[in-house]
Coordinates of C-alpha atoms in Angstrom, one line a residue:
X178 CA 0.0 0.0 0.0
X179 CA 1.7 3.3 -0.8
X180 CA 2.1 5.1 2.0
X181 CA 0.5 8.7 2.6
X182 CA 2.5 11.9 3.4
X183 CA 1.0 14.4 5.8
X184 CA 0.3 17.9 4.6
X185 CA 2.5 18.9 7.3
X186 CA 5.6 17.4 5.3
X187 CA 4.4 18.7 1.9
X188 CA 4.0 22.1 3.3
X189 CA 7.1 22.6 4.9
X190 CA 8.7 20.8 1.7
X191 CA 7.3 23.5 -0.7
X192 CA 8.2 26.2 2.0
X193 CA 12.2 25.6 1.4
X194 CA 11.7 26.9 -1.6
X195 CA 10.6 30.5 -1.0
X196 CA 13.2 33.2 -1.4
X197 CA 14.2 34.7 1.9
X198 CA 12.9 38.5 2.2
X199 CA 14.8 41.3 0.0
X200 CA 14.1 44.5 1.4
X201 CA 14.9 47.5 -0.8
X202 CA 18.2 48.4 -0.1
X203 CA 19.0 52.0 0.4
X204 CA 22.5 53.2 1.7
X205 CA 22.9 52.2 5.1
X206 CA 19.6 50.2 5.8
X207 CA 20.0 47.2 6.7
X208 CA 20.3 43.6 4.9
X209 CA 17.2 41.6 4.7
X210 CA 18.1 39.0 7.8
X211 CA 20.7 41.4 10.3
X212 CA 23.5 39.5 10.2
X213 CA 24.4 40.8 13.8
X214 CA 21.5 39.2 14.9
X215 CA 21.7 36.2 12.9
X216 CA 24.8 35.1 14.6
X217 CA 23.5 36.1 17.9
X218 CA 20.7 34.0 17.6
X219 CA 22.6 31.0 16.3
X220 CA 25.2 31.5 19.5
X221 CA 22.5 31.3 21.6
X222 CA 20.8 28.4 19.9
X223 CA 24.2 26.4 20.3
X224 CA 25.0 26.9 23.8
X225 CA 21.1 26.1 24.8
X226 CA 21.7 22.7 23.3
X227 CA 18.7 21.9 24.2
X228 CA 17.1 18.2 24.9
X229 CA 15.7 17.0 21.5
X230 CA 12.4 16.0 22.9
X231 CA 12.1 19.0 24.8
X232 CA 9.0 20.9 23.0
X233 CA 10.3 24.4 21.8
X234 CA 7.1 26.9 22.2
X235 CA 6.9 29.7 20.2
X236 CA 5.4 32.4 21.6
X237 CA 3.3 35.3 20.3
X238 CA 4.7 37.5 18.7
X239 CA 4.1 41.1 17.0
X240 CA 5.1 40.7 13.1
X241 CA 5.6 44.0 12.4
X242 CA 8.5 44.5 14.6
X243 CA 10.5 42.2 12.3
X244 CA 8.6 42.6 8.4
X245 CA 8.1 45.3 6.3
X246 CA 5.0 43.8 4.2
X247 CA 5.9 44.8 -0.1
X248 CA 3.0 44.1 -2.6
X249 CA 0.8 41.6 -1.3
X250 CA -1.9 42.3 -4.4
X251 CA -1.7 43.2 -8.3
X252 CA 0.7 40.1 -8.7
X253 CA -0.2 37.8 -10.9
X254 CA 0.8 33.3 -10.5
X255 CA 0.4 30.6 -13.1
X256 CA -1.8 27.2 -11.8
X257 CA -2.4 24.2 -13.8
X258 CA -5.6 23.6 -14.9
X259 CA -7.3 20.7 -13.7
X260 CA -7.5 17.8 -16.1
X261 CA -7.9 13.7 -15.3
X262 CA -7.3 11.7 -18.0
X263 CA -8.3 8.2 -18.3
X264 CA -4.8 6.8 -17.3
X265 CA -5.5 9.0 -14.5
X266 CA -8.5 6.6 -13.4
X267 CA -7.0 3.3 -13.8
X268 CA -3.9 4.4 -11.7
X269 CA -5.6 5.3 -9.2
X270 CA -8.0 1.9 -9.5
X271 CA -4.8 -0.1 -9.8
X272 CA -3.6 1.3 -6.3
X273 CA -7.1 0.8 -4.8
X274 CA -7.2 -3.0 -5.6
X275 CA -3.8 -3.6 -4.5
X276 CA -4.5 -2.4 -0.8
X277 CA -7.4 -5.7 -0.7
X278 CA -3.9 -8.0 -2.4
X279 CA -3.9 -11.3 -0.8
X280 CA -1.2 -13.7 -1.1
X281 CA -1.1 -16.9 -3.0
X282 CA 1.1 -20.0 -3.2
X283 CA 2.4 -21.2 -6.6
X284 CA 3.0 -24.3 -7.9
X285 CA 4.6 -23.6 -10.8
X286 CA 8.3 -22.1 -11.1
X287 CA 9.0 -19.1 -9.6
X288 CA 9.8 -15.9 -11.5
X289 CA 10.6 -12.2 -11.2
X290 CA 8.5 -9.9 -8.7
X291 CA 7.4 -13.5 -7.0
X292 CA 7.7 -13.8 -3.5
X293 CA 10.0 -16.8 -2.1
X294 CA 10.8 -17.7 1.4
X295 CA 14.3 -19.6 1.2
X296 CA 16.9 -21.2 3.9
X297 CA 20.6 -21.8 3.0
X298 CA 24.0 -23.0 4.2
X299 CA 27.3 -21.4 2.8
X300 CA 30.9 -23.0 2.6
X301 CA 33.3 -21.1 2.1
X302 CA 36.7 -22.9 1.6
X303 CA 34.6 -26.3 1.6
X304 CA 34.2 -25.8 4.9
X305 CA 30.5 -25.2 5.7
X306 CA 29.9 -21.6 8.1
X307 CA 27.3 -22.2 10.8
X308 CA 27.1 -18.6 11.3
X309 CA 26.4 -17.5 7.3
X310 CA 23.3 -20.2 7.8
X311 CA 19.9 -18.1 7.3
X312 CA 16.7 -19.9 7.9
X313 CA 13.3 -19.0 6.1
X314 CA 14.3 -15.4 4.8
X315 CA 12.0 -13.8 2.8
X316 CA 13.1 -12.4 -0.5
X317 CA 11.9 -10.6 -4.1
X318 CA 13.0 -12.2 -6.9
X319 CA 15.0 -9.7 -9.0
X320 CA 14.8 -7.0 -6.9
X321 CA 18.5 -7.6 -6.2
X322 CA 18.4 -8.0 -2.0
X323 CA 19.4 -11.6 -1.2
X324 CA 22.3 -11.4 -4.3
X325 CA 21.8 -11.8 -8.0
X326 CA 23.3 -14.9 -8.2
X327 CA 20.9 -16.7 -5.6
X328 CA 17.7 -14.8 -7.0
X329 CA 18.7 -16.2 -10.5
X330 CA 19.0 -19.6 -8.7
X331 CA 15.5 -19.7 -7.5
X332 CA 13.9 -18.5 -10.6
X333 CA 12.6 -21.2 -12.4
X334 CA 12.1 -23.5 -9.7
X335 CA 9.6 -24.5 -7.5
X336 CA 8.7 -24.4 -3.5
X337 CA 10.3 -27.6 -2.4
X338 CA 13.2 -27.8 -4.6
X339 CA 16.5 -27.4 -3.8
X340 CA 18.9 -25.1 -5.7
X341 CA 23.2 -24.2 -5.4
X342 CA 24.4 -20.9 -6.2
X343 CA 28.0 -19.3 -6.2
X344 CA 28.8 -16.1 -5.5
X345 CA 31.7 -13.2 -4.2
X346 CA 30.5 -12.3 -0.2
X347 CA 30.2 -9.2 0.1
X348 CA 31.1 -7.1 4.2
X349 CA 27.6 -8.1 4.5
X350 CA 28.6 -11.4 5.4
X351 CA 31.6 -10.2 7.9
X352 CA 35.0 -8.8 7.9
X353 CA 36.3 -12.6 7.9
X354 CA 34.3 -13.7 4.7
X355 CA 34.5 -10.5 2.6
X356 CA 35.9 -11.4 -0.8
X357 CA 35.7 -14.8 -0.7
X358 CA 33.6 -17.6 -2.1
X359 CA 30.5 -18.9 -1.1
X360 CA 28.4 -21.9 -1.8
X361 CA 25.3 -22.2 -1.3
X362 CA 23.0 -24.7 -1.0
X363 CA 19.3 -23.3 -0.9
X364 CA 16.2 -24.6 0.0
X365 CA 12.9 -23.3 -1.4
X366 CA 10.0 -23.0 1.4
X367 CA 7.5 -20.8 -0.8
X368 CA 6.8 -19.4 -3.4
X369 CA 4.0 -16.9 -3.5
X370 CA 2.8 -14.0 -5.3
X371 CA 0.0 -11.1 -4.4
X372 CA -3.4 -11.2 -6.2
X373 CA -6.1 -8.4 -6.6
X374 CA -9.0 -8.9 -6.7
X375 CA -11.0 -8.7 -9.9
X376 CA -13.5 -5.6 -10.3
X377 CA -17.0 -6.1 -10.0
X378 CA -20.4 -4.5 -9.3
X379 CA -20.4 -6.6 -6.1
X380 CA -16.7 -6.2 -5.1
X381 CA -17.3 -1.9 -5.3
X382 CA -20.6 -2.3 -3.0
X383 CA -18.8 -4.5 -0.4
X384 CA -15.6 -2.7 0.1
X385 CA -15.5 0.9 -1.3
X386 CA -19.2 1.9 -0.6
X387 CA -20.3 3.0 -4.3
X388 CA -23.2 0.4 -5.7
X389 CA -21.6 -0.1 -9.3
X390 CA -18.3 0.0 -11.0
X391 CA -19.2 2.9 -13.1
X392 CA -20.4 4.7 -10.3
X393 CA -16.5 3.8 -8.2
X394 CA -15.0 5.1 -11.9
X395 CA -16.7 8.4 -11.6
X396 CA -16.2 8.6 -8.1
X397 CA -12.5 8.0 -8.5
X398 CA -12.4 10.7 -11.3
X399 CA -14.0 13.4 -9.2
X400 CA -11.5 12.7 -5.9
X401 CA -8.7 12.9 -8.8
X402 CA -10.0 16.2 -9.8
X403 CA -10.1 17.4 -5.6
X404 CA -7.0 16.7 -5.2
X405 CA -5.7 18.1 -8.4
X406 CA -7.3 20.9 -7.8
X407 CA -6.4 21.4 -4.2
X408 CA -2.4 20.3 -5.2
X409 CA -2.4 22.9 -8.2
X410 CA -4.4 25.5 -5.8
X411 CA -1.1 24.5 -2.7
X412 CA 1.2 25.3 -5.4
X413 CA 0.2 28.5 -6.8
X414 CA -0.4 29.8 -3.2
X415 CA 2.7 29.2 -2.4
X416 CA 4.3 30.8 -5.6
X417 CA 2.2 33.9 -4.5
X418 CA 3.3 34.1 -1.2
X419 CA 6.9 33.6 -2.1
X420 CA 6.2 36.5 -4.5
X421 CA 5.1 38.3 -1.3
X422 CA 8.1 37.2 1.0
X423 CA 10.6 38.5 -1.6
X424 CA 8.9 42.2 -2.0
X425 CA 9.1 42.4 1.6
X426 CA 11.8 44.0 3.7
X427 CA 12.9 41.3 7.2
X428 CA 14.7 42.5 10.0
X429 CA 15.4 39.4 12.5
X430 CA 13.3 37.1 13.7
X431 CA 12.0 35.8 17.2
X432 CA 14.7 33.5 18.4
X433 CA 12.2 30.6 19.6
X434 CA 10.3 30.5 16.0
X435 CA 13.7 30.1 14.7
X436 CA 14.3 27.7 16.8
X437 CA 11.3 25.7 16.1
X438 CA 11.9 25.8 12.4
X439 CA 15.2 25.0 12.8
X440 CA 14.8 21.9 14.6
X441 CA 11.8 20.2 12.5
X442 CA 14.0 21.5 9.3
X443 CA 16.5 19.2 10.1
X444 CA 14.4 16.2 11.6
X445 CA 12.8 16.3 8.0
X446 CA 15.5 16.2 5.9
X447 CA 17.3 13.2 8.7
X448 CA 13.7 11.2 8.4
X449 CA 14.1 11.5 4.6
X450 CA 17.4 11.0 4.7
X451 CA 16.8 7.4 7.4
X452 CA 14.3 6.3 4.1
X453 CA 17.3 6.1 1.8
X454 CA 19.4 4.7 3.9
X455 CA 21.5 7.7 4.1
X456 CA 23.0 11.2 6.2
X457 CA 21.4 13.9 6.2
X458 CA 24.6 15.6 4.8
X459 CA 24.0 13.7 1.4
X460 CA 20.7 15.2 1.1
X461 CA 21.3 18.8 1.9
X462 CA 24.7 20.3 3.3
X463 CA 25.0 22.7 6.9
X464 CA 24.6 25.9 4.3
X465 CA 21.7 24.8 2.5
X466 CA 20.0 23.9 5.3
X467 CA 20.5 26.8 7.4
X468 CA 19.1 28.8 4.1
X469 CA 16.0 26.9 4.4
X470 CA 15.8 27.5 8.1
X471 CA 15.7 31.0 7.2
X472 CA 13.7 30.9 4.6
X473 CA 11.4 29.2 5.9
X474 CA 11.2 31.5 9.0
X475 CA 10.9 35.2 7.0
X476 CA 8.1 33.3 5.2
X477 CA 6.1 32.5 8.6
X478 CA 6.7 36.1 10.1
X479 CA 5.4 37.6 6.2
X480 CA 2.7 34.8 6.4
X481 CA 1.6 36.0 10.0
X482 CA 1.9 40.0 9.0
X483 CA -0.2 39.4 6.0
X484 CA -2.9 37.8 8.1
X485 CA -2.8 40.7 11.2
X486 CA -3.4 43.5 8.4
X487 CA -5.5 41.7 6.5
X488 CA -7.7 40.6 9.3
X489 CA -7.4 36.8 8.0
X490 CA -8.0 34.9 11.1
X491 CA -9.1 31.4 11.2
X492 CA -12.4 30.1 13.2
X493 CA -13.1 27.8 15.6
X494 CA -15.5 25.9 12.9
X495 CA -12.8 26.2 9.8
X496 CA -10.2 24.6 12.3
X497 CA -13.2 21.5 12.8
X498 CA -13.6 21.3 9.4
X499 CA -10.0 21.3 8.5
X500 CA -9.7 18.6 11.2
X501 CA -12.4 16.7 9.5
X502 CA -11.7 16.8 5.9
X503 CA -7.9 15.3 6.8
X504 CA -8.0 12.8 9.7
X505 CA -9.5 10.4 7.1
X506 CA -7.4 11.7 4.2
X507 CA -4.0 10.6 6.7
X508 CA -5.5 7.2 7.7
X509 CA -6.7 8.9 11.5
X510 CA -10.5 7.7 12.8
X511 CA -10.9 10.9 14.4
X512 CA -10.0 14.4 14.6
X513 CA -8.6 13.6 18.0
X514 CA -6.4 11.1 16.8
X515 CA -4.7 13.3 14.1
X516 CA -4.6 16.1 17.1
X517 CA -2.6 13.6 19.4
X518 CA -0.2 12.7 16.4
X519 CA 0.7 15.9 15.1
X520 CA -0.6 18.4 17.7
X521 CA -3.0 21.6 18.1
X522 CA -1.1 23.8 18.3
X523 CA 0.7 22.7 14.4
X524 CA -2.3 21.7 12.9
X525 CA -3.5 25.1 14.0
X526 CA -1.0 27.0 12.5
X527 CA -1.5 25.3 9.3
X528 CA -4.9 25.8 9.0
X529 CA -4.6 29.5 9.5
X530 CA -1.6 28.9 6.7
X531 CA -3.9 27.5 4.1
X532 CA -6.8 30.3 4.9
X533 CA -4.0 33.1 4.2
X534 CA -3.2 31.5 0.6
X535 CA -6.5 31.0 -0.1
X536 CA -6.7 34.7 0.7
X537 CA -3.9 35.2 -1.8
X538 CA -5.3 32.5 -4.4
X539 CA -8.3 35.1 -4.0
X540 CA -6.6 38.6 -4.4
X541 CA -4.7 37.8 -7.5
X542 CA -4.5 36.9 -10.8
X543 CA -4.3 33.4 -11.8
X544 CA -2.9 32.3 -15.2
X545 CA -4.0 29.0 -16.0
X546 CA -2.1 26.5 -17.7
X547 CA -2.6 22.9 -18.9
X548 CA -0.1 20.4 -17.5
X549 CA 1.8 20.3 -20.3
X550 CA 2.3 24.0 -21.1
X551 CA 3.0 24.1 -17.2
X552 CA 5.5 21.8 -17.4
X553 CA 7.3 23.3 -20.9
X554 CA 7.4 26.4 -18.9
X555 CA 9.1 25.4 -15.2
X556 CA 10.1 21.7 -16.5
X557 CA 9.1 17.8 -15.4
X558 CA 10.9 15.4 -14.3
X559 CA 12.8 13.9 -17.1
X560 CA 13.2 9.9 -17.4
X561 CA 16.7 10.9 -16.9
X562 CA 16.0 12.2 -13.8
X563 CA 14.0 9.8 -12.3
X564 CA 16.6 7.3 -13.0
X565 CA 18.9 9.4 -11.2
X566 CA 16.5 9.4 -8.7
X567 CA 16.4 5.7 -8.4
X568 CA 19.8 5.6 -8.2
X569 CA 19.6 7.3 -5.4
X570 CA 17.4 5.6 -3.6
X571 CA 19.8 2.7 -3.9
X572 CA 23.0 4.5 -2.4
X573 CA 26.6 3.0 -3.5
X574 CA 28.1 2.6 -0.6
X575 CA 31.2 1.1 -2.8
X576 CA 31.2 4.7 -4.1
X577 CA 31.4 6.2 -0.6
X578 CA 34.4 4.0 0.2
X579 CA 35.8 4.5 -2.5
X580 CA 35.7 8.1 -1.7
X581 CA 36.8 7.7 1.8
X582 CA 39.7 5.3 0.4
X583 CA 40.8 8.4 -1.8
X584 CA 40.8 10.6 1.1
X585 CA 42.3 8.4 3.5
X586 CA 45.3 8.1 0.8
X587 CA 45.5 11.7 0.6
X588 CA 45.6 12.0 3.9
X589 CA 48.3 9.5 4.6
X590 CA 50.1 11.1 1.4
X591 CA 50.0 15.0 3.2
X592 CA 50.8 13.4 6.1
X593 CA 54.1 11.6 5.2
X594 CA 55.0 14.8 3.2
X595 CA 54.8 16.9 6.2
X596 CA 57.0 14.4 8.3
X597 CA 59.7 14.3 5.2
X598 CA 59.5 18.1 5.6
X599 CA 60.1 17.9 9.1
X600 CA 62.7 15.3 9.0
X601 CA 64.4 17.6 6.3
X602 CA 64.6 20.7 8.7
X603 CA 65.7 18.8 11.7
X604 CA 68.5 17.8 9.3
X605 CA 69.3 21.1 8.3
X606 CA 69.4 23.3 11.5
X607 CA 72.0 21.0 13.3
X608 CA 74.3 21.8 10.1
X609 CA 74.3 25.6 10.2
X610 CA 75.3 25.2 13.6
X611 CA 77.9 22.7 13.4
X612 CA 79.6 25.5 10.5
X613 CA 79.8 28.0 13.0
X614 CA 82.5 28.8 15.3
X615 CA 81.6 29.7 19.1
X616 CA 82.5 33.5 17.6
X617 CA 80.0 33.5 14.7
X618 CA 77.8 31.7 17.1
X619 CA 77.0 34.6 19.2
X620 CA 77.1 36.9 16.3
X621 CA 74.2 34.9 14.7
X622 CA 72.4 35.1 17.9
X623 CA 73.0 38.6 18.2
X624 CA 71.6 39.3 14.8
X625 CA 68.5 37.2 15.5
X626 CA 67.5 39.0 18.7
X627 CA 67.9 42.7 16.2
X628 CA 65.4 41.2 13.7
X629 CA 62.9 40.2 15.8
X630 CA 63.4 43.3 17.9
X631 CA 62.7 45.3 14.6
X632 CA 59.4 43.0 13.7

């Protein structure tokens, strides 16, 4: 089942990409963030070092001591008009019937994408390794995780065979085993695959309350459309209000917001990071991140002056109803439930955030596009890209030793050149003072103590 992202994450995602505040620079005002106070702020930040699950509250704060608000209205955003096609639909059906999957064995040979659950013993040597021994691991077949060369075994056979495969161990296997041989003798438990269900009148009614299939197709379309809509609508809000944030002159910040931001900044990009299987620092590096943190911040303190002035305050029933339309959406029961997981106080705050680029959405032109003139004009993802994107997800970490091979080299290399140089001055003084006579001696000294004097 693909696994929902909370608006929370998308939000603060598209945030890091607003431009941080450009006040109109006339000789001797001041730069957009004070840099005085920038550092002062960080200091402070780093000798607090506080407890990571301590909650940072920001308190209220006037705007307007920190923003200048520039044009807010007469600007003019692009949004992408909303259009589902019919590939649209059957994605979107596809996904639906995969969340009622249900496994089945097979009896014939296994083959790519099928599901097996092997055992195996490895000698290595022709001595057979107790401690390589795996029982009942589940695996993909071709996805690459249990090695090539024992996937390719298993396909082609069936649960209850037996099957040998040879192959280079990798450090997986341990420091005493890495680059050797192994042979393995596998076992095949099971073989199974995942089967949805077909689509019928009576499958629709039973499981995804709509009475026919045509009804669940039109259904599907309109939610497409919602979302599309709301997605396109996210977007050019946020375009406007970075539009907003860059007309407008920032002077500081409140130390506890940056705080705040700063923190769940990070924790982001580290929770994205943990999904790869990498660092943080692969994603985003110290200086790009603190530019986001910044950001980030001059957009909340434009956001929250745009709201004071223009009276944009959210009620107690849009916050209900905000609750409502997304505790569902996010897989939560209730509206307390998605309260408890991601707090009042947060969901709060972005409620009042969506109201003010509604506001905005309101206030403005809006230039609409199709997808594809959209794209032409700001770019798509290329297939190029999204195999570098794949790539990614599957980190070399061959290439990162590699990389700390080279560096330990050049390290070792810098180091032995300094000790050389060393070695070679240590030669050299005991020389010059071997040439000199006791007389010369002094005068040398003499000289040495009138340089030094004249420095």
């Amino acid at each position: 089942m693909a696994k929902k992202i909370s608006v929370l994450f998308l939000v603060l995602a598209l945030a890091f990409s607003l431009a941080a505040c450009s006040g109109k620079k006339d000789s001797g005002q001041e730069e957009t963030v004070s840099a005085e106070t920038e550092t002062e702020s960080e200091e402070e930040l780093d000798e607090a070092d506080l407890d990571e699950d301590e909650e940072i509250v920001v308190a209220d704060y006037d705007p307007f001591e920190y923003v200048t608000l520039g044009a807010y209205t007469g600007l003019t955003a692009d949004i992408v008009k909303t259009e589902v096609t019919d590939e649209d639909v059957e994605l979107q059906i596809e996904t639906d019937l995969e969340e009622f999957s249900e496994e089945k064995d097979k009896e014939d040979a296994a083959e790519e994408e099928d599901y097996a659950v092997i055992s195996y013993t490895v000698k290595v040597d022709g001595t057979e390794e107790e401690d390589l021994a795996v029982d009942d691991t589940e695996i993909v077949l071709g996805w690459g995780d249990a090695g090539e060369e024992i996937e390719n075994a298993v396909i082609g056979h069936k649960a209850g065979e037996k099957v040998q495969a040879s192959m280079e161990l990798d450090e997986s296997f341990g420091e005493d085993y890495e680059g050797k041989t192994g042979e393995f003798d596998i076992s095949i438990g099971r073989v199974y695959t995942f089967v949805t269900p077909e689509l019928t009148d009576e499958f629709v009614k039973e499981n995804l309350d709509y009475d026919t299939v045509d009804a669940y197709k039109e259904g599907v379309k309109k939610n497409l459309a919602a979302d599309m809509t709301m997605s396109s609508r996210q977007e050019a809000g946020e375009n406007l209000l970075s539009q907003v944030t860059a007309a407008s002159e920032c002077k500081g910040y409140p130390e506890d917001l940056y705080e705040s931001v700063s923190r769940s900044t990070e924790e982001m990009y580290e929770s994205y990071a943990a999904m790869f299987g990498a660092e943080r620092e692969d994603l985003i590096s110290d200086e790009d991140l603190e530019k986001a943190v910044k950001d980030e911040v001059n957009a909340a303190m434009v956001l929250k002056a745009l709201a004071r002035k223009e009276n944009v305050e959210l009620s107690e029933e849009e916050y209900k109803k905000y609750l409502e339309d997304n505790c569902s959406e996010y897989g939560f029961e209730s509206a307390e439930e998605l309260e408890e997981a991601y707090g009042e106080k947060e969901l709060r705050d972005e409620a009042a955030r969506e109201k003010v680029l509604a506001w905005l959405l309101d206030n403005n032109q809006l230039n609409e596009l199709s997808q594809e003139e959209y794209d032409a004009k700001y770019g798509a993802d290329t297939d190029e890209e999204m195999e570098e994107g794949e790539e990614f997800e599957e980190l070399d970490e061959e290439e990162f030793e590699d990389e700390s091979e080279e560096e330990s080299e050049e390290s070792d290399e810098m180091d032995e050149a300094e000790e050389a140089d060393e070695e070679e001055e240590e030669e050299e003084e005991p020389e010059v003072v071997e040439d000199l006579t006791g007389e010369e001696a002094d005068e040398a000294d003499t000289a040495a103590e009138e340089t030094g004097t004249a420095q």
